[in-house]
């Protein structure tokens, strides 16, 4: 009855005073007729609140399913559910989402840290312990698996294919094929080097790749020489040369193979930088576009330089290991793509440096041929400092040696002040406590 009266009142023009007077009279009449003896009825309060905000809700929605009072404004400005419970339920999904985001980032970070080193150790084991000296065939397994998965994701609509649809035969021949062939030779030489050098020393030599890249960028005029960038290259070269002099098992052939892998990697990066000025590819789109060209290059290298019949026999003798190796290539590509999306490209580069340090230390503890001398480790640390300066120079184009040195001096001065202040505070802390206690005791005695 009150609901019908309220709707009839809302259908007529009323002032705020006459509306409240009529609603108060209706509530008083209902309380008088209430079997609770004049006690306040929740439905009266809900009806008043609903009418105040101009709402026209159904009678059964005045009470929530859990028994709590609920009043809802039609425009969504007012929602009350059992007092403060609405606010509690409103903030709970936000905190849950934040926790889920943190857990997702940590999981992707762990996946990225584990995927690369696991694939490196497995490939080294297959090449040396399983006696599978067919680097191009081993690289072909990983690239083929990644390319097949990329095309499946595009076929089901998970990965966009707008950029792939715009690829013409001329564009593919002039732009895509050089990148695919560079990728093929990078992977082939990168796996072949494990036949000649230790895992630890290979990771140390990877610090030299920015030197080749910057020289190629200077030659193609894609990068202008700058003082800080040139200084970082000089530091990296000094560190790698020092580490090479300290390596016990270095061979000229192994170093040449490693330099060939890094050179093709630099060619691939430069061509990708030229291509990405006009085309933007997702990580999986890149695999779908450049993968077939890389597969063709690896098949050609394997056909010319390797015994495919002997390679087939070894693969059939250890199918589980080689299937894991093909999944390792897929895992590396997936981990890199997810980590870039979860963080940034700069975070990826810094994390990659730290991961390489871990690979060096773990391989030195596991493999007998990966013994690191003190001179080699000192050179590696110097090359890491050069890589950090290189990353800073690439992200801060206007930075110079003088400005960077000034920032480092300022930070060192602030750090020194903080370190000098901390013991003084700890020394005077007991005196403050004693004086406070004595003053409190004197006041209590008085």
Coordinates of N, CA and C in Angstrom, one line a residue, residues 116 120 190 193-194 199-211 236 240 258 261-262 352-353 355-356 359 380 383 387:
X116 N 65.6 -19.2 -20.9 CA 66.8 -19.0 -21.7 C 67.9 -19.9 -21.2
X120 N 69.9 -23.0 -23.2 CA 71.3 -23.0 -23.4 C 72.0 -24.3 -22.9
X190 N 75.5 -19.4 -33.5 CA 75.3 -19.3 -32.1 C 75.3 -20.6 -31.4
X193 N 79.0 -22.5 -31.8 CA 80.1 -22.0 -30.9 C 80.2 -22.9 -29.7
X194 N 79.2 -23.6 -29.3 CA 79.2 -24.4 -28.1 C 80.1 -25.7 -28.3
X199 N 80.5 -22.7 -21.9 CA 79.3 -21.9 -21.8 C 79.5 -20.6 -21.1
X200 N 80.4 -20.6 -20.1 CA 80.7 -19.3 -19.4 C 81.4 -18.3 -20.3
X201 N 82.4 -18.7 -21.1 CA 83.1 -17.8 -21.9 C 82.2 -17.3 -23.0
X202 N 81.3 -18.1 -23.5 CA 80.4 -17.6 -24.6 C 79.5 -16.5 -24.0
X203 N 79.0 -16.6 -22.8 CA 78.2 -15.6 -22.2 C 79.0 -14.3 -22.0
X204 N 80.3 -14.5 -21.7 CA 81.2 -13.3 -21.5 C 81.4 -12.6 -22.9
X205 N 81.5 -13.4 -23.9 CA 81.7 -12.8 -25.3 C 80.5 -12.1 -25.8
X206 N 79.3 -12.5 -25.3 CA 78.1 -11.8 -25.7 C 78.0 -10.4 -25.3
X207 N 78.8 -10.0 -24.4 CA 78.9 -8.5 -24.0 C 79.5 -7.7 -25.1
X208 N 80.2 -8.4 -26.1 CA 80.8 -7.7 -27.2 C 79.8 -7.3 -28.3
X209 N 78.6 -7.9 -28.3 CA 77.7 -7.6 -29.3 C 77.3 -6.1 -29.5
X210 N 77.2 -5.3 -28.4 CA 76.9 -3.9 -28.7 C 78.0 -3.2 -29.5
X211 N 79.2 -3.6 -29.4 CA 80.3 -3.0 -30.1 C 80.1 -3.2 -31.6
X236 N 83.7 -1.6 -23.0 CA 83.3 -3.0 -23.3 C 84.5 -3.7 -24.0
X240 N 86.2 -7.1 -22.6 CA 86.2 -8.4 -23.3 C 87.6 -8.8 -23.6
X258 N 81.9 -17.1 -32.8 CA 81.1 -16.3 -32.0 C 81.0 -14.9 -32.6
X261 N 78.4 -15.0 -35.4 CA 77.1 -15.0 -34.8 C 76.6 -13.6 -34.4
X262 N 77.5 -12.9 -33.7 CA 77.2 -11.5 -33.3 C 77.1 -10.5 -34.5
X352 N 68.3 -9.1 -18.8 CA 69.2 -10.0 -19.6 C 70.6 -10.0 -19.2
X353 N 71.1 -8.8 -18.8 CA 72.5 -8.7 -18.3 C 72.6 -9.5 -17.0
X355 N 70.8 -11.9 -16.0 CA 70.6 -13.4 -16.3 C 71.9 -14.0 -16.8
X356 N 72.6 -13.2 -17.7 CA 73.9 -13.7 -18.2 C 74.9 -13.9 -17.1
X359 N 74.1 -17.2 -15.6 CA 74.5 -18.3 -16.4 C 76.0 -18.5 -16.3
X380 N 85.2 -9.4 -17.2 CA 83.8 -9.6 -17.4 C 83.0 -8.5 -16.6
X383 N 83.4 -5.3 -18.6 CA 82.5 -5.3 -19.8 C 81.0 -5.0 -19.4
X387 N 78.5 -2.2 -20.6 CA 77.1 -2.5 -21.1 C 76.1 -1.6 -20.4

